[in-house]
Amino acid sequence: MITEFTKDARQAIEDRLKGIMGRMTLAKKDMAEVEKELRSSLYEQAESAATERGSATVTAEDVEKVCAEERPPGEIASCYIKTYLPNLERAGFWPKAVAYAIDSAILLALQLICIYVALKLIYPGTFVESLTDAAPFVVTLIRAFMAVTAFCYFIFLEVRFGKTVGKHLLGLTVLKADGARIGYREAFLRNITPALGFYQVYVILDALAMLVFFNHDRQRAFDRVASTIVVCPGSHKQLNNGERYGIKTNAYLGGIGGRLAAFRAMAAEATGLRKHLLVAGKIALLMFTVLAAILIIVMGLFIGTIFIYLTYAIVTTGTIPADGDPFSGLETNLWFSTIVTVLQNIVFVTVAAIFLAVVDKKPLLPGGPMGRILGQAARWFALGVLLDSAVILSYVAFVLVTGLSAVQANGLWTYATDTLVFSIVMTVVMTLSIGIGEEVFFRKYIQGYLSEKYGIAIAIVVASILFTIPHIDPFTTMEAPLAYFGLFIWSLAVGYIYAVTGSIWACIGFHFFEDLVLFSFPAKEALFGVKPILLLSGTEDIVLFNVAVGGPEDVFNIIVLLALLAGLYLYNKNRRMVLKRPETA
Amino acid sequence: MQSELDKWIKELRKGSTKLAMLTLLEERDMYGYELTKELNTQTDDVFELLDSNAYPALHLLESAELIKSYWKDAGPGMPPRKYYSITPEGRALLEEMKKEWKKHSEAMEKMWNNRKG
């Protein structure tokens, strides 16, 4: 006899399954297996219920009857979790600490916004002023507010979802020690230190208790009190029957390396919102690391230079120089700007290399004979220079030929030959380092990483946005919007060159030559202490609705770049059609 | 009184479910639902095992390598079934368990008979 299932019956079975699986926290592999098993069981039970009443059609009522005889979904789920508990890996110190740091940041941001708004209403002035003006009881009130909101945040999220935002991002879940979901009692007890010990020593003591006393169970002291555990269902614990779960041996042996591997595996499998959040988080971390490193190094160089300058002045004159601003003149000192630029781009390359090697565990350099690699690199570099010369030289020619810009000064007549040669050498060093640094960072790493995740189109656009933003310099006068838009289009073109040629050296050549020409033929004033070959006068901006949007040369530049993009697109299309060669990655 | 008895019966079942499952699987391979149904009918509902109880118990047996599982297609319109089969280790343990069980129940009988006599 063939049994039929009505659509409603199938739906009822899936609803029931969803109810049970939604309350389950198991290793991913186990989840799939359990779901399959439970589905099969529900179908069998429903079928036999229908057979019992002499029908060959299983209806939703049969499914409901079966469900009524069984226990509620939560109990079934916790029964499973209990048996599978040994398969779940306990979260260690680092994932927990990172999750807590993320939660603290979110919480603090929310709290500060509330406090700021509330204080603004009572006390005028800046945030710091109003904080210092605030009466002592207000400070107590603020502390109480922070503790209460922290409690609410942790307790509500952990009871409702079994995890906080930080734990979710790191793939952690809080459970009772026997595997059941935690209730308000457990959530309250285990969060006494995280909520009250905000920025205080108790949290550290609590975590230390875990490392010293309860490291076997990976419980903090207050986890012990609440009898709760934190697990990471994304990774599997190495078991004697590990192969059955398809676990690679050695992958999850613990330690920071093991956890990173587990995190990497989790990130690789992530889908939907979690995938986007992880990608965004990684890019944010990357940008932050680069920014911090550059600031520290450049600041260090500034302070070092000033220190040497002052020491020199004191030693030679015996007094502290009274000419005030020791920073003045540095930005037009060619030595200084070359060193800063080279250091900055060493940071770009180093950070990209660290991320590639440590975070992604990928090889740093391509394999193969060195001579061939260098030869290819040189050819791609030359091609990049050639492509860019069409763009940038036509740009310079455009402003001169149309008379939009005139030659203000000719460096060839103004400067002595040795001064000019020195300037050109330094400019080449500077622009070559910019080409290498920015292209390796924005194109090779960011665009390469994003194209693995989302494909080439999205990768080029996002990498170009990330490339354009740091070029908007808030410290000097803002350039016209069209100039920034032009830079964005320029970045798209370079990104597309990378996608088409597959060689970062083509992008480096392109970028290097662009900056070399821009530095050598600047408009209005010399840049970074470079002695210009030709100093051009600026052009008049077009004014639309009282906003200076940019000059005609910006429009021309964008048109040329769009033409280049179109040309590259057609070339790539034809090449693939004629040669049918797989695109180099 | 009733709840004390319930508690004791629960413990008794917990201890004997493993033995009953291995006994059934010794005969032939079965899928989860078939196993619980057989268990209930063959023991006249003494066991009254729910499906949701049986699967975790089977999983524990499997991770102890006493039984193995494999997926097999069921009839049309039905999802595939997960069949369980006993391993040589499971068989060996079952023999030992049976011996122990008999020893215990005989000892009990003997105690009660002695009282009567």
XYZ file of C-alpha atoms in Angstrom:
702
model
C 0.000 0.000 0.000
C 1.339 3.378 -0.962
C 0.660 6.059 1.561
C -0.042 9.602 0.470
C 0.866 12.640 2.523
C -1.270 15.728 2.120
C 0.512 19.019 1.670
C -0.731 20.134 5.090
C 0.656 16.978 6.677
C 4.092 17.601 5.181
C 3.926 21.203 6.325
C 2.921 20.124 9.847
C 5.913 17.758 9.953
C 8.301 20.495 8.818
C 6.831 22.932 11.376
C 7.305 20.405 14.137
C 10.885 19.760 12.983
C 11.601 23.480 12.923
C 10.288 23.758 16.470
C 12.620 21.045 17.694
C 15.707 21.974 15.664
C 15.362 25.636 16.605
C 15.877 24.691 20.237
C 18.835 22.465 19.515
C 22.511 23.377 19.872
C 24.670 20.677 18.342
C 27.750 20.495 16.196
C 26.749 21.380 12.625
C 27.313 17.894 11.272
C 25.204 16.382 14.037
C 22.412 18.884 13.402
C 21.956 17.708 9.811
C 21.997 14.057 10.860
C 19.518 14.551 13.712
C 17.168 16.551 11.506
C 17.145 13.801 8.885
C 16.537 11.163 11.538
C 13.712 13.102 13.200
C 12.045 13.767 9.845
C 12.111 10.093 9.000
C 10.686 9.253 12.417
C 7.857 11.790 12.095
C 6.890 10.437 8.672
C 6.847 6.853 9.982
C 4.794 7.736 13.042
C 2.294 9.781 11.064
C 1.957 7.011 8.505
C 1.233 4.429 11.176
C -1.302 6.780 12.792
C -3.112 7.011 9.450
C -2.937 3.243 8.927
C -4.430 2.748 12.384
C -7.552 4.636 11.428
C -7.665 2.733 8.139
C -6.699 5.544 5.820
C -4.074 5.576 3.090
C -3.796 9.368 3.237
C -1.835 11.009 5.994
C -3.386 14.299 7.045
C -2.236 17.135 9.257
C -4.482 15.737 12.013
C -2.435 12.512 12.051
C 0.727 14.532 12.490
C -0.861 16.557 15.282
C -1.932 13.373 17.048
C 1.609 12.019 16.874
C 3.013 15.279 18.215
C 0.512 15.329 21.063
C 1.682 11.876 22.175
C 5.284 13.004 22.164
C 6.950 15.386 24.570
C 7.158 19.150 23.869
C 9.872 20.223 21.364
C 12.039 21.858 24.029
C 12.283 18.621 26.019
C 13.116 16.584 22.949
C 15.803 19.063 21.956
C 17.386 19.083 25.401
C 17.300 15.266 25.450
C 19.378 15.294 22.252
C 21.752 17.988 23.472
C 22.447 15.942 26.590
C 23.497 12.888 24.597
C 25.519 14.853 22.089
C 27.156 17.077 24.716
C 30.537 15.289 24.610
C 30.726 16.149 20.892
C 30.444 19.859 21.581
C 33.668 21.699 22.107
C 33.847 24.049 25.078
C 34.769 27.608 24.213
C 38.189 28.604 25.529
C 39.582 31.823 26.923
C 40.258 33.696 23.679
C 36.939 33.248 21.880
C 35.134 34.152 25.107
C 37.350 37.200 25.691
C 36.842 38.442 22.118
C 33.077 37.903 22.371
C 33.033 39.838 25.654
C 35.050 42.662 24.102
C 32.543 42.914 21.234
C 29.598 42.894 23.634
C 31.257 45.514 25.817
C 31.834 47.758 22.809
C 28.224 47.471 21.638
C 26.891 47.976 25.131
C 29.158 50.923 25.840
C 28.181 52.598 22.575
C 24.479 52.243 23.390
C 24.979 53.369 26.978
C 27.077 56.373 26.032
C 24.476 57.531 23.531
C 21.774 57.338 26.234
C 23.949 59.028 28.863
C 25.059 61.689 26.398
C 21.507 62.557 25.400
C 20.333 62.567 29.038
C 23.235 64.729 30.209
C 22.781 67.140 27.310
C 19.266 67.813 28.520
C 20.483 68.720 32.030
C 23.970 70.171 31.585
C 25.127 72.277 28.666
C 28.633 72.081 27.243
C 30.721 69.226 25.948
C 30.343 65.661 27.141
C 33.456 65.814 29.306
C 32.434 69.198 30.725
C 28.986 67.988 31.601
C 30.426 64.840 33.202
C 32.714 66.913 35.408
C 29.864 69.304 36.220
C 27.516 66.477 37.136
C 26.589 66.106 40.798
C 27.936 63.012 42.626
C 24.509 61.387 42.786
C 24.246 61.726 39.013
C 27.510 59.793 38.648
C 26.096 57.101 40.954
C 22.959 57.108 38.847
C 25.036 56.661 35.693
C 26.862 53.704 37.253
C 23.564 52.124 38.267
C 22.175 52.720 34.787
C 25.195 51.034 33.222
C 24.964 48.015 35.512
C 21.227 47.579 34.969
C 21.439 47.912 31.182
C 24.385 45.507 31.096
C 22.388 42.964 33.090
C 19.394 43.381 30.807
C 21.556 43.006 27.697
C 23.291 39.818 28.800
C 20.319 38.177 30.533
C 17.733 38.910 27.865
C 19.898 37.788 24.940
C 21.280 34.700 26.666
C 17.864 33.481 27.818
C 16.087 34.345 24.595
C 18.738 33.198 22.090
C 21.300 31.360 24.207
C 23.927 33.862 23.067
C 24.844 37.541 22.947
C 25.852 39.436 19.805
C 29.556 38.829 20.481
C 28.973 35.141 21.171
C 26.912 34.869 18.003
C 29.727 36.317 15.920
C 32.202 33.852 17.404
C 29.749 30.970 17.159
C 29.367 30.421 20.912
C 26.288 29.307 22.862
C 25.570 29.229 26.595
C 24.046 26.024 27.973
C 23.338 24.522 31.351
C 26.047 22.087 32.386
C 23.726 19.195 31.431
C 23.109 20.611 27.960
C 19.702 22.224 28.536
C 18.967 25.851 27.606
C 19.595 28.325 30.397
C 16.826 30.180 32.238
C 16.721 33.556 34.007
C 18.267 32.145 37.179
C 21.344 30.835 35.380
C 21.640 33.912 33.169
C 21.513 36.213 36.207
C 24.079 34.256 38.205
C 26.608 33.786 35.430
C 26.436 37.466 34.429
C 27.064 38.989 37.850
C 30.700 39.654 37.032
C 30.373 40.635 33.349
C 27.561 43.091 34.141
C 28.803 44.551 37.425
C 32.491 44.140 36.823
C 32.374 46.232 33.701
C 35.923 47.618 33.242
C 36.761 46.340 36.683
C 39.014 43.775 38.140
C 36.311 41.206 39.047
C 35.907 40.125 35.462
C 39.601 39.371 35.218
C 39.562 37.471 38.528
C 36.559 35.520 37.334
C 38.300 34.602 34.085
C 41.495 33.774 35.960
C 39.497 31.373 38.140
C 38.611 29.583 34.917
C 42.214 29.341 33.794
C 43.468 28.253 37.216
C 40.739 26.087 38.740
C 38.108 25.128 36.195
C 40.060 25.005 32.966
C 39.046 21.414 32.376
C 35.384 22.431 32.094
C 36.275 25.902 30.814
C 33.971 27.575 33.312
C 34.435 30.944 34.930
C 33.890 31.019 38.693
C 30.373 32.372 38.132
C 29.756 29.798 35.413
C 30.484 27.320 38.161
C 28.023 29.057 40.495
C 25.311 29.127 37.846
C 26.307 25.677 36.615
C 26.552 26.785 33.002
C 28.962 26.115 30.143
C 29.820 27.893 26.903
C 30.176 25.725 23.809
C 31.123 26.356 20.187
C 28.856 24.175 18.031
C 30.691 25.250 14.892
C 33.690 23.087 15.669
C 33.857 19.453 16.571
C 35.776 17.968 19.390
C 38.187 15.280 18.371
C 36.560 12.017 19.344
C 37.560 8.406 18.932
C 34.766 8.108 16.400
C 35.796 11.385 14.825
C 36.067 10.023 11.318
C 32.385 9.210 11.356
C 31.715 12.932 11.599
C 34.217 13.659 8.840
C 36.529 15.485 11.227
C 40.015 16.084 9.989
C 42.516 14.891 12.555
C 44.705 17.584 14.149
C 42.415 20.378 13.004
C 40.817 20.966 16.382
C 43.524 19.984 18.789
C 43.114 23.187 20.795
C 45.493 26.017 21.417
C 45.167 29.357 19.646
C 46.112 27.795 16.309
C 43.441 25.139 16.671
C 40.792 27.650 17.619
C 41.792 29.917 14.744
C 41.444 26.906 12.443
C 38.010 26.191 13.897
C 37.043 29.854 13.502
C 38.322 29.834 9.918
C 36.271 26.722 9.164
C 33.223 28.367 10.721
C 33.799 31.567 8.736
C 34.243 29.631 5.492
C 30.901 27.896 5.999
C 29.037 30.972 7.192
C 26.113 32.126 5.057
C 23.640 34.989 4.992
C 23.900 37.786 7.509
C 26.626 36.107 9.500
C 28.824 35.857 6.391
C 28.349 39.569 5.634
C 29.078 40.510 9.242
C 32.221 38.397 9.318
C 33.494 39.881 6.042
C 32.692 43.428 7.216
C 34.331 42.742 10.574
C 37.472 41.462 8.909
C 37.713 44.452 6.564
C 37.101 46.809 9.499
C 39.838 45.091 11.506
C 42.161 45.311 8.499
C 41.546 49.041 7.976
C 41.844 49.727 11.696
C 45.136 47.823 11.922
C 46.603 49.727 8.978
C 45.421 53.084 10.276
C 46.739 52.428 13.784
C 50.091 51.176 12.497
C 50.542 54.157 10.170
C 49.583 56.641 12.891
C 51.978 55.072 15.367
C 54.852 55.007 12.863
C 54.267 58.479 11.436
C 53.772 59.942 14.901
C 56.920 58.172 16.021
C 58.792 59.693 13.105
C 57.422 63.159 13.833
C 58.335 62.958 17.495
C 61.739 61.516 16.631
C 62.417 64.294 14.128
C 61.368 67.001 16.547
C 63.463 65.428 19.293
C 66.534 65.375 17.054
C 65.827 68.944 15.891
C 65.497 70.243 19.458
C 68.581 68.362 20.634
C 70.543 69.735 17.692
C 69.308 73.259 18.370
C 70.105 73.070 22.068
C 73.540 71.578 21.454
C 74.486 74.156 18.803
C 72.890 77.275 20.272
C 72.621 76.364 23.930
C 68.969 77.471 24.092
C 65.617 76.066 23.148
C 64.689 77.587 19.759
C 61.932 80.131 20.074
C 60.659 79.840 16.497
C 57.532 78.076 17.776
C 56.147 75.402 15.505
C 58.743 72.699 14.934
C 56.317 70.983 12.544
C 56.539 73.815 10.027
C 58.528 72.956 6.963
C 58.444 69.204 7.569
C 55.659 68.544 5.081
C 57.658 70.241 2.344
C 60.885 68.460 3.255
C 61.504 65.953 0.481
C 63.551 63.600 2.648
C 60.900 63.561 5.322
C 57.951 63.009 3.001
C 59.811 60.264 1.131
C 60.626 58.412 4.367
C 57.061 58.792 5.680
C 55.593 57.623 2.376
C 57.892 54.607 2.102
C 57.215 53.621 5.740
C 53.486 54.026 5.274
C 53.537 51.715 2.275
C 55.745 49.190 4.029
C 52.936 49.120 6.626
C 50.354 48.486 3.874
C 52.316 45.551 2.488
C 53.180 44.156 5.934
C 49.594 44.267 7.212
C 48.327 42.594 4.030
C 51.050 39.935 4.352
C 50.238 39.317 8.021
C 46.544 38.928 7.254
C 47.297 36.618 4.356
C 49.682 34.423 6.341
C 48.126 34.438 9.821
C 44.415 34.999 9.291
C 43.891 33.304 5.920
C 46.781 30.814 6.093
C 47.633 31.314 2.442
C 51.031 31.297 0.742
C 52.632 34.738 0.519
C 54.523 34.401 -2.748
C 53.673 32.590 -5.962
C 55.566 29.394 -6.692
C 57.752 28.869 -9.733
C 61.186 29.890 -11.000
C 62.210 33.354 -9.802
C 63.510 34.516 -13.180
C 60.234 33.828 -14.929
C 58.202 35.495 -12.200
C 60.362 38.619 -12.333
C 60.233 38.686 -16.112
C 56.461 38.462 -16.109
C 56.201 41.090 -13.375
C 58.347 43.476 -15.412
C 56.215 42.964 -18.516
C 52.961 43.539 -16.641
C 54.488 46.593 -14.946
C 55.432 48.042 -18.342
C 51.921 47.374 -19.618
C 50.474 49.192 -16.596
C 52.704 52.221 -17.246
C 51.697 52.182 -20.907
C 47.966 52.033 -20.134
C 48.237 54.835 -17.616
C 50.281 57.059 -19.902
C 47.256 57.108 -22.210
C 45.107 58.298 -19.315
C 47.327 60.742 -17.454
C 49.222 62.237 -20.378
C 45.997 62.912 -22.244
C 44.796 64.605 -19.044
C 47.857 66.863 -18.819
C 47.692 67.545 -22.561
C 43.982 68.382 -22.248
C 44.434 71.098 -19.620
C 47.368 72.630 -21.504
C 45.961 72.473 -25.031
C 42.524 73.798 -24.087
C 44.176 76.604 -22.160
C 42.261 75.686 -19.005
C 45.575 75.707 -17.216
C 48.757 77.572 -17.996
C 52.376 76.793 -17.135
C 53.188 78.886 -14.066
C 56.788 77.824 -13.708
C 59.134 75.575 -15.672
C 61.231 73.471 -13.321
C 63.784 72.732 -16.028
C 64.782 76.413 -16.046
C 64.212 77.189 -12.364
C 66.195 74.488 -10.595
C 69.811 73.430 -10.794
C 70.259 70.085 -12.553
C 71.446 68.199 -9.448
C 68.484 69.495 -7.385
C 66.080 68.368 -10.072
C 67.706 64.941 -10.494
C 67.615 64.379 -6.733
C 63.941 65.409 -6.678
C 63.081 63.076 -9.549
C 64.867 60.129 -7.905
C 63.025 60.733 -4.631
C 59.715 61.112 -6.488
C 60.261 57.777 -8.234
C 61.043 56.118 -4.876
C 57.957 57.679 -3.316
C 55.512 56.905 -6.115
C 56.863 53.392 -6.628
C 56.342 52.687 -2.926
C 52.826 54.158 -3.115
C 52.073 51.963 -6.128
C 53.306 48.823 -4.427
C 51.806 49.547 -0.989
C 48.334 50.695 -1.986
C 47.914 48.174 -4.790
C 49.010 45.210 -2.658
C 46.707 46.331 0.141
C 43.579 47.486 -1.699
C 43.748 45.401 -4.865
C 45.635 42.231 -4.144
C 44.396 41.703 -0.611
C 40.999 43.425 -0.226
C 39.740 43.003 -3.798
C 41.174 39.488 -3.980
C 39.539 38.488 -0.706
C 36.175 40.034 -1.596
C 36.112 38.476 -5.057
C 36.495 35.064 -3.433
C 33.446 35.826 -1.292
C 31.184 37.815 -3.618
C 32.619 37.680 -7.133
C 34.617 40.230 -9.102
C 31.995 42.960 -9.667
C 31.147 43.539 -6.005
C 34.808 43.137 -5.021
C 35.986 45.891 -7.394
C 33.286 48.335 -6.298
C 33.749 47.769 -2.547
C 37.559 47.834 -2.789
C 37.313 51.094 -4.754
C 35.061 52.672 -2.124
C 37.536 51.612 0.559
C 40.337 53.042 -1.596
C 38.603 56.388 -2.149
C 37.576 57.100 1.463
C 41.106 57.410 2.935
C 42.004 59.742 0.070
C 39.420 62.248 1.272
C 41.773 64.303 3.365
C 39.894 66.110 6.128
C 42.949 68.093 7.247
C 43.521 70.059 4.071
C 41.032 71.814 1.878
C 38.517 69.397 0.437
C 38.744 68.829 -3.264
C 35.725 69.067 -5.510
C 33.234 66.170 -5.498
C 33.981 65.371 -9.146
C 37.657 64.854 -8.312
C 36.726 62.211 -5.710
C 34.248 60.626 -8.073
C 37.024 60.577 -10.678
C 39.309 58.874 -8.163
C 36.621 56.251 -7.536
C 36.265 55.589 -11.283
C 40.068 55.514 -11.539
C 40.124 52.872 -8.806
C 37.451 50.851 -10.633
C 39.671 50.886 -13.720
C 42.719 49.684 -11.773
C 40.592 47.015 -10.080
C 39.380 45.846 -13.451
C 42.956 45.751 -14.763
C 43.764 43.411 -11.861
C 40.770 41.225 -12.656
C 41.609 41.066 -16.375
C 45.387 40.659 -16.226
C 45.508 38.749 -12.960
C 48.757 40.521 -12.198
C 49.179 43.053 -9.420
C 52.247 44.389 -11.244
C 50.056 45.843 -13.982
C 48.175 47.798 -11.282
C 51.428 48.862 -9.622
C 52.789 50.167 -12.938
C 49.541 52.041 -13.592
C 49.397 53.568 -10.113
C 53.109 54.420 -10.053
C 53.032 56.289 -13.344
C 49.835 58.173 -12.457
C 51.349 59.515 -9.224
C 54.714 60.179 -10.848
C 53.069 62.461 -13.424
C 50.753 64.104 -10.869
C 53.684 64.864 -8.555
C 55.841 66.152 -11.399
C 53.158 68.326 -13.032
C 51.181 69.601 -10.049
C 48.498 72.271 -10.234
C 48.747 75.464 -8.118
C 51.454 74.269 -5.700
C 54.231 71.722 -5.365
C 53.374 68.512 -3.479
C 55.384 66.922 -0.644
C 58.460 69.019 -1.342
C 58.825 67.599 -4.852
C 60.393 70.051 -7.305
C 57.824 70.211 -10.118
C 58.983 69.823 -13.710
C 56.072 72.017 -14.737
C 53.943 73.907 -12.222
C 50.494 74.437 -13.676
C 47.922 77.011 -12.703
C 44.659 75.656 -11.362
C 41.468 75.519 -13.376
C 38.158 77.151 -12.642
C 35.594 74.877 -10.990
C 32.147 74.516 -12.459
C 29.569 75.823 -9.998
C 26.228 74.036 -9.820
C 23.643 75.229 -7.277
C 26.346 77.193 -5.433
C 28.568 74.107 -5.081
C 31.934 73.971 -6.815
C 31.663 70.471 -8.269
C 35.009 70.388 -10.076
C 36.695 71.492 -13.246
C 36.151 70.434 -16.877
C 39.380 68.434 -16.632
C 37.719 66.214 -13.996
C 34.906 65.484 -16.444
C 37.460 64.775 -19.170
C 39.366 62.458 -16.832
C 36.221 60.497 -15.996
C 35.364 60.133 -19.697
C 38.869 58.842 -20.498
C 38.684 56.357 -17.609
C 35.253 55.130 -18.665
C 36.626 54.646 -22.180
C 39.507 52.640 -20.702
C 37.034 50.496 -18.727
C 34.984 49.883 -21.859
C 38.124 49.024 -23.839
C 39.270 46.562 -21.197
C 35.822 45.004 -21.101
C 35.746 44.484 -24.864
C 39.317 43.164 -24.895
C 38.520 40.681 -22.160
C 35.321 39.578 -23.856
C 37.037 39.010 -27.213
C 40.005 37.290 -25.686
C 37.771 34.813 -23.943
C 35.749 34.273 -27.076
C 38.715 33.708 -29.371
C 41.166 31.919 -27.143
C 38.725 30.307 -24.705
C 41.484 30.538 -22.163
C 40.438 30.338 -18.532
C 40.873 33.670 -16.809
C 43.956 33.836 -14.657
C 43.038 34.254 -11.029
C 4.068 6.138 47.174
C 3.034 6.205 43.526
C 5.752 8.687 42.612
C 8.388 6.582 44.373
C 7.325 3.626 42.283
C 7.365 5.722 39.123
C 10.837 6.877 39.902
C 12.024 3.338 40.447
C 10.386 2.072 37.245
C 12.076 4.898 35.343
C 15.457 3.866 36.692
C 14.772 0.242 35.914
C 13.869 1.115 32.336
C 16.888 3.285 31.949
C 19.092 0.384 32.973
C 17.417 -2.157 30.758
C 16.756 -0.149 27.566
C 20.280 -0.723 26.307
C 19.936 -4.465 26.851
C 16.533 -4.574 25.138
C 17.758 -2.594 22.131
C 20.819 -4.752 21.619
C 18.630 -7.873 21.940
C 16.341 -6.644 19.170
C 19.215 -5.641 16.903
C 20.883 -9.022 17.392
C 18.024 -10.520 15.413
C 18.088 -8.134 12.447
C 18.896 -4.579 11.391
C 16.118 -2.115 12.206
C 15.350 1.560 11.687
C 14.555 3.787 14.654
C 10.790 3.800 14.472
C 10.635 0.058 13.806
C 12.832 -0.538 16.827
C 10.647 1.442 19.261
C 7.499 -0.186 17.879
C 8.970 -3.671 18.209
C 10.162 -2.863 21.695
C 6.690 -1.759 22.747
C 4.798 -4.654 21.127
C 7.209 -7.427 22.068
C 7.229 -6.335 25.708
C 3.472 -5.591 25.834
C 4.206 -1.917 26.416
C 6.296 -2.562 29.493
C 8.924 -0.335 27.905
C 6.658 2.370 26.466
C 9.648 3.995 24.816
C 9.049 7.294 23.024
C 10.774 7.862 19.707
C 12.470 10.967 21.016
C 13.942 8.874 23.839
C 15.053 6.070 21.579
C 17.201 8.141 19.222
C 19.500 9.687 21.805
C 19.852 6.224 23.413
C 20.761 4.772 20.021
C 23.254 7.570 19.525
C 24.968 6.706 22.805
C 25.211 3.060 21.728
C 26.632 4.187 18.418
C 29.290 6.447 19.902
C 30.308 3.537 22.126
C 30.673 1.562 18.853
C 28.256 -1.140 19.980
C 26.034 -0.505 16.967
C 26.523 1.024 13.517
C 24.125 2.980 11.345
C 23.495 3.384 7.635
C 20.909 5.222 5.531
C 18.629 3.272 3.249
C 15.830 4.409 0.949
C 12.298 3.680 2.142
C 9.162 3.281 0.033
C 7.905 5.985 -2.331
C 6.892 9.215 -0.648
C 8.822 8.382 2.496
C 12.162 9.909 3.489
C 15.177 7.561 3.789
C 15.455 5.531 6.972
C 18.420 5.218 9.256
C 19.077 1.562 9.961
C 21.050 0.290 12.903
C 23.051 -2.930 13.024
C 24.905 -4.530 15.902
C 28.709 -4.702 15.820
C 30.830 -7.671 17.027
C 31.668 -5.607 20.121
C 27.955 -5.077 20.678
C 27.298 -8.809 20.378
C 30.043 -9.626 22.858
C 28.733 -7.069 25.339
C 25.177 -8.333 24.884
C 26.237 -11.870 25.856
C 27.933 -10.553 28.994
C 24.927 -8.374 29.838
C 22.519 -11.269 29.415
C 24.610 -13.383 31.785
C 24.680 -10.601 34.366
C 20.950 -9.987 34.014
C 20.159 -13.683 34.539
C 22.501 -13.797 37.497
C 20.724 -10.860 39.076
C 17.184 -12.066 38.458
C 18.055 -15.579 39.680
C 19.576 -14.068 42.796
C 16.392 -12.088 43.370
C 14.204 -15.165 42.836
C 16.377 -17.084 45.246
C 16.067 -14.396 47.904
C 12.297 -14.295 47.614
C 11.988 -18.112 47.570
C 14.151 -18.368 50.691
C 11.821 -15.953 52.522
C 8.788 -18.036 51.569
C 10.434 -21.289 52.620
